[in-house]
PDB file of C-alpha atoms in Angstrom:
ATOM      1  CA  MET A  13     173.541 102.059 159.249  1.00 87.00           C
ATOM      2  CA  HIS A  14     170.119 100.572 158.703  1.00 87.00           C
ATOM      3  CA  SER A  15     168.137  98.313 161.013  1.00 89.00           C
ATOM      4  CA  ASP A  16     169.566  95.208 159.318  1.00 91.00           C
ATOM      5  CA  GLY A  17     173.127  96.315 160.110  1.00 91.00           C
ATOM      6  CA  ARG A  18     173.966  97.332 156.526  1.00 93.00           C
ATOM      7  CA  VAL A  19     175.148 100.683 155.262  1.00 93.00           C
ATOM      8  CA  ARG A  20     173.388 101.773 152.072  1.00 94.00           C
ATOM      9  CA  CYS A  21     173.528 104.730 149.716  1.00 94.00           C
ATOM     10  CA  THR A  22     171.878 107.804 151.185  1.00 92.00           C
ATOM     11  CA  TRP A  23     168.879 107.587 148.829  1.00 92.00           C
ATOM     12  CA  SER A  24     168.022 104.039 149.886  1.00 92.00           C
ATOM     13  CA  PRO A  25     165.562 103.749 152.769  1.00 90.00           C
ATOM     14  CA  ASP A  26     165.877 101.374 155.672  1.00 89.00           C
ATOM     15  CA  PRO A  27     164.279  98.032 154.704  1.00 91.00           C
ATOM     16  CA  ALA A  28     162.026  98.358 157.737  1.00 91.00           C
ATOM     17  CA  GLU A  29     160.600 101.563 156.228  1.00 90.00           C
ATOM     18  CA  ASN A  30     160.400 100.566 152.571  1.00 91.00           C
ATOM     19  CA  ALA A  31     161.401  96.993 151.800  1.00 93.00           C
ATOM     20  CA  LEU A  32     160.627  97.294 148.069  1.00 94.00           C
ATOM     21  CA  TYR A  33     162.902 100.296 147.573  1.00 94.00           C
ATOM     22  CA  ALA A  34     165.692  98.862 149.745  1.00 94.00           C
ATOM     23  CA  ARG A  35     165.512  95.539 147.852  1.00 94.00           C
ATOM     24  CA  TYR A  36     165.746  97.449 144.547  1.00 96.00           C
ATOM     25  CA  HIS A  37     168.875  99.206 145.844  1.00 96.00           C
ATOM     26  CA  ASP A  38     170.411  95.993 147.159  1.00 95.00           C
ATOM     27  CA  GLU A  39     169.614  93.618 144.314  1.00 95.00           C
ATOM     28  CA  GLU A  40     169.068  95.590 141.106  1.00 95.00           C
ATOM     29  CA  TRP A  41     170.340  99.163 141.003  1.00 96.00           C
ATOM     30  CA  GLY A  42     173.815  99.266 139.546  1.00 95.00           C
ATOM     31  CA  GLN A  43     173.790  95.618 138.485  1.00 96.00           C
ATOM     32  CA  PRO A  44     174.679  95.060 134.816  1.00 96.00           C
ATOM     33  CA  VAL A  45     171.615  94.574 132.619  1.00 97.00           C
ATOM     34  CA  HIS A  46     171.941  93.135 129.120  1.00 97.00           C
ATOM     35  CA  GLY A  47     169.585  92.090 126.345  1.00 95.00           C
ATOM     36  CA  THR A  48     167.231  94.067 124.157  1.00 95.00           C
ATOM     37  CA  ARG A  49     164.040  93.229 126.057  1.00 96.00           C
ATOM     38  CA  ALA A  50     165.517  93.977 129.493  1.00 97.00           C
ATOM     39  CA  LEU A  51     167.056  97.226 128.295  1.00 97.00           C
ATOM     40  CA  PHE A  52     163.880  98.244 126.443  1.00 97.00           C
ATOM     41  CA  GLU A  53     162.019  97.824 129.728  1.00 98.00           C
ATOM     42  CA  ARG A  54     164.550  99.991 131.547  1.00 97.00           C
ATOM     43  CA  VAL A  55     164.541 102.701 128.848  1.00 96.00           C
ATOM     44  CA  SER A  56     160.738 102.714 128.992  1.00 97.00           C
ATOM     45  CA  LEU A  57     160.498 102.828 132.779  1.00 97.00           C
ATOM     46  CA  GLU A  58     163.095 105.603 133.002  1.00 95.00           C
ATOM     47  CA  ALA A  59     160.983 107.590 130.530  1.00 95.00           C
ATOM     48  CA  PHE A  60     157.868 107.033 132.631  1.00 96.00           C
ATOM     49  CA  GLN A  61     159.828 108.102 135.715  1.00 94.00           C
ATOM     50  CA  SER A  62     160.739 111.446 134.141  1.00 90.00           C
ATOM     51  CA  GLY A  63     159.344 114.148 136.416  1.00 88.00           C
ATOM     52  CA  LEU A  64     158.278 111.629 139.073  1.00 91.00           C
ATOM     53  CA  SER A  65     159.876 109.775 141.940  1.00 90.00           C
ATOM     54  CA  TRP A  66     161.420 106.417 141.018  1.00 91.00           C
ATOM     55  CA  ILE A  67     159.465 104.716 143.808  1.00 93.00           C
ATOM     56  CA  THR A  68     156.252 105.656 141.988  1.00 94.00           C
ATOM     57  CA  VAL A  69     157.356 103.667 138.940  1.00 95.00           C
ATOM     58  CA  LEU A  70     158.892 100.890 141.022  1.00 95.00           C
ATOM     59  CA  ARG A  71     155.582 100.309 142.814  1.00 96.00           C
ATOM     60  CA  LYS A  72     153.830 100.080 139.445  1.00 97.00           C
ATOM     61  CA  ARG A  73     156.455  97.962 137.667  1.00 97.00           C
ATOM     62  CA  ASP A  74     154.453  94.724 137.690  1.00 97.00           C
ATOM     63  CA  ALA A  75     151.447  96.568 136.248  1.00 98.00           C
ATOM     64  CA  PHE A  76     153.699  98.144 133.609  1.00 98.00           C
ATOM     65  CA  ARG A  77     155.021  94.723 132.656  1.00 98.00           C
ATOM     66  CA  SER A  78     151.505  93.367 132.309  1.00 98.00           C
ATOM     67  CA  ALA A  79     150.229  96.400 130.382  1.00 98.00           C
ATOM     68  CA  PHE A  80     153.220  96.484 128.022  1.00 98.00           C
ATOM     69  CA  ALA A  81     153.449  92.745 127.199  1.00 98.00           C
ATOM     70  CA  ASP A  82     156.513  92.267 129.421  1.00 98.00           C
ATOM     71  CA  PHE A  83     158.211  94.945 127.315  1.00 98.00           C
ATOM     72  CA  ASP A  84     158.574  92.651 124.320  1.00 97.00           C
ATOM     73  CA  PRO A  85     159.481  95.212 121.634  1.00 97.00           C
ATOM     74  CA  ASP A  86     157.705  93.209 118.905  1.00 97.00           C
ATOM     75  CA  ALA A  87     154.457  93.106 120.887  1.00 98.00           C
ATOM     76  CA  VAL A  88     154.605  96.769 121.926  1.00 98.00           C
ATOM     77  CA  ALA A  89     155.462  97.828 118.363  1.00 98.00           C
ATOM     78  CA  ALA A  90     152.170  96.251 117.264  1.00 98.00           C
ATOM     79  CA  PHE A  91     150.107  98.336 119.712  1.00 98.00           C
ATOM     80  CA  GLY A  92     147.460 100.446 118.028  1.00 97.00           C
ATOM     81  CA  ASP A  93     145.056 103.189 119.047  1.00 97.00           C
ATOM     82  CA  ASP A  94     142.890 100.780 121.066  1.00 97.00           C
ATOM     83  CA  ASP A  95     145.944  99.737 123.079  1.00 97.00           C
ATOM     84  CA  VAL A  96     146.850 103.356 123.755  1.00 97.00           C
ATOM     85  CA  GLU A  97     143.325 104.001 125.029  1.00 97.00           C
ATOM     86  CA  ARG A  98     143.516 100.832 127.150  1.00 97.00           C
ATOM     87  CA  LEU A  99     146.784 102.049 128.667  1.00 98.00           C
ATOM     88  CA  LEU A 100     145.386 105.518 129.326  1.00 97.00           C
ATOM     89  CA  ALA A 101     142.567 103.891 131.300  1.00 97.00           C
ATOM     90  CA  ASP A 102     144.867 101.590 133.310  1.00 97.00           C
ATOM     91  CA  PRO A 103     145.188 102.902 136.895  1.00 96.00           C
ATOM     92  CA  GLY A 104     148.074 100.515 137.535  1.00 96.00           C
ATOM     93  CA  ILE A 105     150.510 102.517 135.394  1.00 97.00           C
ATOM     94  CA  VAL A 106     151.461 106.147 134.894  1.00 96.00           C
ATOM     95  CA  ARG A 107     148.788 107.344 132.484  1.00 95.00           C
ATOM     96  CA  ASN A 108     150.663 109.923 130.462  1.00 96.00           C
ATOM     97  CA  ARG A 109     149.757 109.949 126.768  1.00 97.00           C
ATOM     98  CA  ALA A 110     153.104 111.350 125.616  1.00 96.00           C
ATOM     99  CA  LYS A 111     155.041 108.693 127.547  1.00 97.00           C
ATOM    100  CA  ILE A 112     152.786 105.885 126.345  1.00 98.00           C
ATOM    101  CA  LEU A 113     153.106 107.026 122.736  1.00 98.00           C
ATOM    102  CA  ALA A 114     156.871 107.357 123.176  1.00 97.00           C
ATOM    103  CA  THR A 115     157.122 103.777 124.460  1.00 98.00           C
ATOM    104  CA  VAL A 116     155.182 102.449 121.471  1.00 98.00           C
ATOM    105  CA  ALA A 117     157.214 104.582 119.037  1.00 97.00           C
ATOM    106  CA  ASN A 118     160.487 103.479 120.660  1.00 97.00           C
ATOM    107  CA  ALA A 119     159.439  99.829 120.342  1.00 97.00           C
ATOM    108  CA  ARG A 120     158.665 100.389 116.659  1.00 97.00           C
ATOM    109  CA  LEU A 121     162.157 101.851 116.163  1.00 95.00           C
ATOM    110  CA  VAL A 122     163.778  98.874 117.886  1.00 95.00           C
ATOM    111  CA  VAL A 123     161.842  96.472 115.660  1.00 96.00           C
ATOM    112  CA  ALA A 124     161.909  98.362 112.340  1.00 92.00           C
ATOM    113  CA  GLU A 125     165.595  99.189 112.544  1.00 88.00           C
ATOM    114  CA  ASN A 126     166.543  95.918 114.246  1.00 87.00           C
ATOM    115  CA  VAL A 127     168.292  97.978 116.938  1.00 81.00           C
ATOM    116  CA  ASP A 128     170.621  96.033 119.209  1.00 91.00           C
ATOM    117  CA  LEU A 129     169.898  98.059 122.341  1.00 93.00           C
ATOM    118  CA  ASP A 130     172.558  96.170 124.255  1.00 95.00           C
ATOM    119  CA  ALA A 131     175.340  97.178 121.880  1.00 95.00           C
ATOM    120  CA  LEU A 132     174.003 100.698 121.359  1.00 95.00           C
ATOM    121  CA  LEU A 133     173.522 101.572 125.020  1.00 97.00           C
ATOM    122  CA  TRP A 134     176.588  99.843 126.417  1.00 97.00           C
ATOM    123  CA  SER A 135     178.797 101.521 123.786  1.00 97.00           C
ATOM    124  CA  HIS A 136     178.324 104.690 125.856  1.00 97.00           C
ATOM    125  CA  ALA A 137     179.347 103.170 129.187  1.00 96.00           C
ATOM    126  CA  PRO A 138     182.357 105.003 130.598  1.00 96.00           C
ATOM    127  CA  PRO A 139     185.390 103.171 131.904  1.00 94.00           C
ATOM    128  CA  PRO A 140     185.083 102.078 135.546  1.00 93.00           C
ATOM    129  CA  ARG A 141     185.912 104.756 138.087  1.00 93.00           C
ATOM    130  CA  PRO A 142     186.104 104.869 141.873  1.00 94.00           C
ATOM    131  CA  ARG A 143     182.797 104.929 143.699  1.00 96.00           C
ATOM    132  CA  PRO A 144     181.660 108.348 144.861  1.00 96.00           C
ATOM    133  CA  VAL A 145     182.338 109.313 148.468  1.00 96.00           C
ATOM    134  CA  SER A 146     179.047 111.157 148.958  1.00 95.00           C
ATOM    135  CA  ALA A 147     175.814 111.858 147.127  1.00 93.00           C
ATOM    136  CA  ALA A 148     177.213 115.295 146.255  1.00 94.00           C
ATOM    137  CA  ASP A 149     179.826 113.501 144.106  1.00 95.00           C
ATOM    138  CA  VAL A 150     177.174 111.817 141.940  1.00 95.00           C
ATOM    139  CA  PRO A 151     176.478 113.709 138.703  1.00 94.00           C
ATOM    140  CA  ALA A 152     173.061 114.046 137.102  1.00 94.00           C
ATOM    141  CA  VAL A 153     174.501 114.261 133.586  1.00 96.00           C
ATOM    142  CA  THR A 154     177.828 113.239 132.059  1.00 97.00           C
ATOM    143  CA  ALA A 155     179.449 113.509 128.645  1.00 97.00           C
ATOM    144  CA  GLU A 156     178.614 109.822 128.129  1.00 97.00           C
ATOM    145  CA  SER A 157     174.937 110.230 129.042  1.00 97.00           C
ATOM    146  CA  THR A 158     174.713 113.241 126.741  1.00 98.00           C
ATOM    147  CA  ALA A 159     176.268 111.187 123.928  1.00 98.00           C
ATOM    148  CA  MET A 160     173.854 108.315 124.618  1.00 97.00           C
ATOM    149  CA  ALA A 161     170.844 110.651 124.571  1.00 97.00           C
ATOM    150  CA  THR A 162     172.067 112.255 121.343  1.00 97.00           C
ATOM    151  CA  ALA A 163     172.554 108.855 119.677  1.00 96.00           C
ATOM    152  CA  LEU A 164     169.096 107.697 120.739  1.00 96.00           C
ATOM    153  CA  LYS A 165     167.401 110.927 119.656  1.00 96.00           C
ATOM    154  CA  LYS A 166     169.211 110.788 116.317  1.00 95.00           C
ATOM    155  CA  ARG A 167     167.560 107.400 115.742  1.00 94.00           C
ATOM    156  CA  GLY A 168     164.177 108.895 116.693  1.00 94.00           C
ATOM    157  CA  PHE A 169     163.821 107.691 120.290  1.00 96.00           C
ATOM    158  CA  ARG A 170     161.680 109.835 122.597  1.00 94.00           C
ATOM    159  CA  PHE A 171     161.974 110.703 126.306  1.00 93.00           C
ATOM    160  CA  VAL A 172     165.697 110.005 126.340  1.00 94.00           C
ATOM    161  CA  GLY A 173     167.393 113.199 127.511  1.00 94.00           C
ATOM    162  CA  PRO A 174     170.854 113.273 129.120  1.00 97.00           C
ATOM    163  CA  THR A 175     169.506 113.103 132.685  1.00 95.00           C
ATOM    164  CA  THR A 176     167.251 110.152 131.864  1.00 95.00           C
ATOM    165  CA  ALA A 177     170.162 108.501 130.054  1.00 96.00           C
ATOM    166  CA  TYR A 178     172.378 108.892 133.118  1.00 97.00           C
ATOM    167  CA  ALA A 179     169.697 107.421 135.382  1.00 96.00           C
ATOM    168  CA  LEU A 180     169.531 104.501 132.941  1.00 96.00           C
ATOM    169  CA  MET A 181     173.312 104.109 133.115  1.00 97.00           C
ATOM    170  CA  GLN A 182     173.137 103.989 136.913  1.00 96.00           C
ATOM    171  CA  ALA A 183     170.223 101.566 137.006  1.00 96.00           C
ATOM    172  CA  THR A 184     171.750  99.142 134.500  1.00 97.00           C
ATOM    173  CA  GLY A 185     175.279  99.021 135.884  1.00 96.00           C
ATOM    174  CA  MET A 186     176.960 101.037 133.158  1.00 97.00           C
ATOM    175  CA  VAL A 187     178.229 103.221 135.991  1.00 96.00           C
ATOM    176  CA  ASP A 188     178.653 102.283 139.637  1.00 96.00           C
ATOM    177  CA  ASP A 189     177.318 105.134 141.731  1.00 96.00           C
ATOM    178  CA  HIS A 190     176.912 103.150 144.931  1.00 96.00           C
ATOM    179  CA  LEU A 191     178.703 105.185 147.569  1.00 96.00           C
ATOM    180  CA  GLN A 192     182.070 103.966 148.830  1.00 95.00           C
ATOM    181  CA  ASP A 193     180.702 102.889 152.206  1.00 95.00           C
ATOM    182  CA  CYS A 194     177.663 101.084 150.712  1.00 96.00           C
ATOM    183  CA  TRP A 195     177.570  97.364 151.442  1.00 96.00           C
ATOM    184  CA  VAL A 196     176.677  96.364 147.842  1.00 95.00           C
ATOM    185  CA  PRO A 197     179.815  94.907 146.231  1.00 94.00           C
ATOM    186  CA  PRO A 198     181.152  96.414 142.985  1.00 92.00           C
ATOM    187  CA  THR A 199     180.245  94.541 139.803  1.00 85.00           C
ATOM    188  CA  ARG A 200     182.547  96.120 137.227  1.00 66.00           C
TER     189      ARG A 200
END
């Protein structure tokens, strides 16, 4: 039980300790996300998170949105070498060349192939299942996340392994991994 009287998933901090992270848990994580732009943002941010703590990316999300043209795939697909250098010099984001190049390349794939990210990603969502009882019951990888990663890689997407794909599924409501005693109501 947190200071506001609510029970949250074990990974979510008390709002008094980290309001940003608790708000993300309460209002965004596990809520269904649809639309190419919104899902492109989430795919991109999950890639930037790879190897880091999610709170690091969450704290930088506004800077990421500004730096990456609000994750408009058309705008990001048009980024050139000067934009990559600009991004590498931007202290507001995670300055990892491979991840920046992957985001630009992924945007180009979305645009060039007219990829409907909504249909593609959600086609891998598993059927609803009961919420996990404890954090130990939450997988890091599933058959569905492996299939999603394989489908994305087959199209040429980068930084989309099975673990990243599962984190994306959790974040965008394709799976509901809020714990059974968490106050956040189910959405699927």
